[in-house]
Amino acid sequence: MKLVTAFKHLFIPHDKNDYKPHFFRELSVAIILFGSMFLLGASFGSSFLIHKTVEGASIAADVLIDLTNEDRIAFNEAPLIKNKKLDEAAALKGQDMSNKGYFAHTSPEGITPWYWFKQAKYDFLYAGENLAINFTEAQDVENAWLNSPAHRANLLSVKFHEIGIATVEGIYNNNPTIFVVQMFGTPAVAETALTEDTNKVKEVSETTQNKKDTELATNGEVKGETSVDSGLIPVLSTDTLEIVKNEHGMEMKIITSTPVETYSTWYGRLLFGGSRYIEMVYKILIFIIALALITMILVEIRKQHPRHILYGVALLLVLTAFVYINHGFF
């Protein structure tokens, strides 16, 4: 009963609240306004941390690794292990794209992805690369990769055992953006150790896919491609993708009951998706304000208070502007 009475005082104009719902009184309006401004500041802060700091880039990479492993587990594949050398190779590739303003697996000078593996001193048995650009949310990047045959082949490949990811801010086509580089690999030095334990590995085959990479209906863009380096043998080839192995390599899938390591934290995911969650709060507030405003206008129409109606309209305009700023800039 008390809850119903409080709701009535808050939203419904009647004689007990002088036909002025408390939701549109000066104190409530000020709380909503300053709270919304605080949320906008929090969105800016999380965006700055993720995009402008080393710690933020590490958080973003860890979130993406966990999302990749969640998808692999969902498809009954072994999760990948984070490798610092692959992180370094991904960061070097991302920085090169940022410095030179290109988005491709091969640089304008003809440098292939394998160059960055070598720079990071990662000697691989298998290797692969996924790229993404113009995304702001980790889940959007992961969904785009899954929806593309070439990237999906990399994400779920049984041949890869390790992963490294880097996010690098830069300029592409005269617009600021975030380059996302995802490197996959199986170290060549691990081959002997893996094949000796027949209880943990088994041979698998993979059918060559001859499908063109699909264009995604999204503002972001992804590329998933690897090319054959000298002394390597292709094992999977499409128009936009090749996975390679050394001539002495085996195709293996690790079978293990080892607990899956989680690299990201709950607050890391919250920070990476901060602007999205804040936009959801704004939209909920806009819906509540619009509904309360309509109720105030229609109920006891003869005793309307123009000033409080103006407060409601002003809040709607301000929150709509905040949604635009949050979505467009952060």
PDB file of N, CA, C and O in Angstrom, residues 82-109:
ATOM      1  N   LYS A  82      46.754 -17.532 -23.435  1.00  0.00           N
ATOM      2  CA  LYS A  82      47.348 -16.226 -23.755  1.00  0.00           C
ATOM      3  C   LYS A  82      48.868 -16.335 -23.786  1.00  0.00           C
ATOM      4  O   LYS A  82      49.476 -16.914 -22.884  1.00  0.00           O
ATOM      5  N   ASN A  83      49.456 -15.782 -24.843  1.00  0.00           N
ATOM      6  CA  ASN A  83      50.905 -15.833 -25.007  1.00  0.00           C
ATOM      7  C   ASN A  83      51.444 -14.411 -25.183  1.00  0.00           C
ATOM      8  O   ASN A  83      50.985 -13.671 -26.056  1.00  0.00           O
ATOM      9  N   LYS A  84      52.412 -14.035 -24.354  1.00  0.00           N
ATOM     10  CA  LYS A  84      52.932 -12.672 -24.385  1.00  0.00           C
ATOM     11  C   LYS A  84      53.616 -12.333 -25.710  1.00  0.00           C
ATOM     12  O   LYS A  84      53.571 -11.183 -26.161  1.00  0.00           O
ATOM     13  N   LYS A  85      54.259 -13.322 -26.319  1.00  0.00           N
ATOM     14  CA  LYS A  85      54.919 -13.068 -27.607  1.00  0.00           C
ATOM     15  C   LYS A  85      53.880 -12.784 -28.696  1.00  0.00           C
ATOM     16  O   LYS A  85      54.109 -11.936 -29.566  1.00  0.00           O
ATOM     17  N   LEU A  86      52.740 -13.484 -28.640  1.00  0.00           N
ATOM     18  CA  LEU A  86      51.672 -13.207 -29.605  1.00  0.00           C
ATOM     19  C   LEU A  86      51.047 -11.841 -29.325  1.00  0.00           C
ATOM     20  O   LEU A  86      50.653 -11.136 -30.263  1.00  0.00           O
ATOM     21  N   ASP A  87      50.937 -11.476 -28.044  1.00  0.00           N
ATOM     22  CA  ASP A  87      50.487 -10.120 -27.706  1.00  0.00           C
ATOM     23  C   ASP A  87      51.414  -9.085 -28.330  1.00  0.00           C
ATOM     24  O   ASP A  87      50.967  -8.071 -28.888  1.00  0.00           O
ATOM     25  N   GLU A  88      52.724  -9.342 -28.221  1.00  0.00           N
ATOM     26  CA  GLU A  88      53.713  -8.411 -28.774  1.00  0.00           C
ATOM     27  C   GLU A  88      53.609  -8.343 -30.298  1.00  0.00           C
ATOM     28  O   GLU A  88      53.663  -7.247 -30.886  1.00  0.00           O
ATOM     29  N   ALA A  89      53.440  -9.506 -30.944  1.00  0.00           N
ATOM     30  CA  ALA A  89      53.307  -9.524 -32.408  1.00  0.00           C
ATOM     31  C   ALA A  89      52.061  -8.753 -32.833  1.00  0.00           C
ATOM     32  O   ALA A  89      52.094  -7.982 -33.810  1.00  0.00           O
ATOM     33  N   ALA A  90      50.953  -8.935 -32.099  1.00  0.00           N
ATOM     34  CA  ALA A  90      49.712  -8.225 -32.426  1.00  0.00           C
ATOM     35  C   ALA A  90      49.881  -6.724 -32.238  1.00  0.00           C
ATOM     36  O   ALA A  90      49.407  -5.921 -33.054  1.00  0.00           O
ATOM     37  N   ALA A  91      50.568  -6.328 -31.159  1.00  0.00           N
ATOM     38  CA  ALA A  91      50.791  -4.902 -30.899  1.00  0.00           C
ATOM     39  C   ALA A  91      51.670  -4.276 -31.982  1.00  0.00           C
ATOM     40  O   ALA A  91      51.418  -3.145 -32.426  1.00  0.00           O
ATOM     41  N   LEU A  92      52.706  -4.995 -32.408  1.00  0.00           N
ATOM     42  CA  LEU A  92      53.583  -4.481 -33.464  1.00  0.00           C
ATOM     43  C   LEU A  92      52.816  -4.304 -34.770  1.00  0.00           C
ATOM     44  O   LEU A  92      52.977  -3.288 -35.463  1.00  0.00           O
ATOM     45  N   LYS A  93      51.969  -5.286 -35.105  1.00  0.00           N
ATOM     46  CA  LYS A  93      51.176  -5.180 -36.336  1.00  0.00           C
ATOM     47  C   LYS A  93      50.181  -4.024 -36.231  1.00  0.00           C
ATOM     48  O   LYS A  93      50.009  -3.240 -37.177  1.00  0.00           O
ATOM     49  N   GLY A  94      49.504  -3.919 -35.077  1.00  0.00           N
ATOM     50  CA  GLY A  94      48.546  -2.833 -34.893  1.00  0.00           C
ATOM     51  C   GLY A  94      49.194  -1.472 -34.982  1.00  0.00           C
ATOM     52  O   GLY A  94      48.652  -0.548 -35.585  1.00  0.00           O
ATOM     53  N   GLN A  95      50.374  -1.326 -34.384  1.00  0.00           N
ATOM     54  CA  GLN A  95      51.075  -0.049 -34.422  1.00  0.00           C
ATOM     55  C   GLN A  95      51.523   0.288 -35.841  1.00  0.00           C
ATOM     56  O   GLN A  95      51.507   1.459 -36.249  1.00  0.00           O
ATOM     57  N   ASP A  96      51.908  -0.720 -36.612  1.00  0.00           N
ATOM     58  CA  ASP A  96      52.312  -0.488 -37.997  1.00  0.00           C
ATOM     59  C   ASP A  96      51.124   0.009 -38.819  1.00  0.00           C
ATOM     60  O   ASP A  96      51.275   0.948 -39.621  1.00  0.00           O
ATOM     61  N   MET A  97      49.945  -0.606 -38.630  1.00  0.00           N
ATOM     62  CA  MET A  97      48.753  -0.141 -39.343  1.00  0.00           C
ATOM     63  C   MET A  97      48.393   1.276 -38.925  1.00  0.00           C
ATOM     64  O   MET A  97      47.999   2.108 -39.752  1.00  0.00           O
ATOM     65  N   SER A  98      48.532   1.559 -37.615  1.00  0.00           N
ATOM     66  CA  SER A  98      48.221   2.896 -37.116  1.00  0.00           C
ATOM     67  C   SER A  98      49.177   3.937 -37.682  1.00  0.00           C
ATOM     68  O   SER A  98      48.757   5.019 -38.116  1.00  0.00           O
ATOM     69  N   ASN A  99      50.465   3.621 -37.697  1.00  0.00           N
ATOM     70  CA  ASN A  99      51.470   4.576 -38.179  1.00  0.00           C
ATOM     71  C   ASN A  99      51.326   4.869 -39.663  1.00  0.00           C
ATOM     72  O   ASN A  99      51.535   6.003 -40.111  1.00  0.00           O
ATOM     73  N   LYS A 100      50.948   3.828 -40.450  1.00  0.00           N
ATOM     74  CA  LYS A 100      50.916   3.978 -41.906  1.00  0.00           C
ATOM     75  C   LYS A 100      49.506   4.137 -42.465  1.00  0.00           C
ATOM     76  O   LYS A 100      49.337   4.330 -43.669  1.00  0.00           O
ATOM     77  N   GLY A 101      48.495   4.030 -41.605  1.00  0.00           N
ATOM     78  CA  GLY A 101      47.122   4.284 -42.025  1.00  0.00           C
ATOM     79  C   GLY A 101      46.551   3.269 -42.992  1.00  0.00           C
ATOM     80  O   GLY A 101      45.789   3.634 -43.885  1.00  0.00           O
ATOM     81  N   TYR A 102      46.912   1.987 -42.841  1.00  0.00           N
ATOM     82  CA  TYR A 102      46.325   0.955 -43.704  1.00  0.00           C
ATOM     83  C   TYR A 102      45.593  -0.069 -42.864  1.00  0.00           C
ATOM     84  O   TYR A 102      45.776  -0.142 -41.640  1.00  0.00           O
ATOM     85  N   PHE A 103      44.747  -0.871 -43.490  1.00  0.00           N
ATOM     86  CA  PHE A 103      44.022  -1.940 -42.803  1.00  0.00           C
ATOM     87  C   PHE A 103      44.029  -3.160 -43.709  1.00  0.00           C
ATOM     88  O   PHE A 103      43.200  -3.304 -44.596  1.00  0.00           O
ATOM     89  N   ALA A 104      45.024  -4.011 -43.518  1.00  0.00           N
ATOM     90  CA  ALA A 104      45.185  -5.177 -44.384  1.00  0.00           C
ATOM     91  C   ALA A 104      46.173  -6.132 -43.724  1.00  0.00           C
ATOM     92  O   ALA A 104      46.951  -5.744 -42.856  1.00  0.00           O
ATOM     93  N   HIS A 105      46.156  -7.373 -44.159  1.00  0.00           N
ATOM     94  CA  HIS A 105      47.087  -8.349 -43.625  1.00  0.00           C
ATOM     95  C   HIS A 105      48.499  -8.118 -44.147  1.00  0.00           C
ATOM     96  O   HIS A 105      49.472  -8.375 -43.448  1.00  0.00           O
ATOM     97  N   THR A 106      48.600  -7.599 -45.353  1.00  0.00           N
ATOM     98  CA  THR A 106      49.904  -7.290 -45.934  1.00  0.00           C
ATOM     99  C   THR A 106      50.054  -5.778 -46.017  1.00  0.00           C
ATOM    100  O   THR A 106      49.165  -5.085 -46.517  1.00  0.00           O
ATOM    101  N   SER A 107      51.167  -5.250 -45.534  1.00  0.00           N
ATOM    102  CA  SER A 107      51.384  -3.806 -45.497  1.00  0.00           C
ATOM    103  C   SER A 107      51.646  -3.259 -46.893  1.00  0.00           C
ATOM    104  O   SER A 107      51.908  -4.027 -47.836  1.00  0.00           O
ATOM    105  N   PRO A 108      51.578  -1.945 -47.081  1.00  0.00           N
ATOM    106  CA  PRO A 108      51.879  -1.349 -48.395  1.00  0.00           C
ATOM    107  C   PRO A 108      53.260  -1.737 -48.917  1.00  0.00           C
ATOM    108  O   PRO A 108      53.481  -1.763 -50.129  1.00  0.00           O
ATOM    109  N   GLU A 109      54.194  -2.054 -48.003  1.00  0.00           N
ATOM    110  CA  GLU A 109      55.539  -2.457 -48.430  1.00  0.00           C
ATOM    111  C   GLU A 109      55.631  -3.952 -48.706  1.00  0.00           C
ATOM    112  O   GLU A 109      56.701  -4.443 -49.073  1.00  0.00           O
TER     113      GLU A 109
END
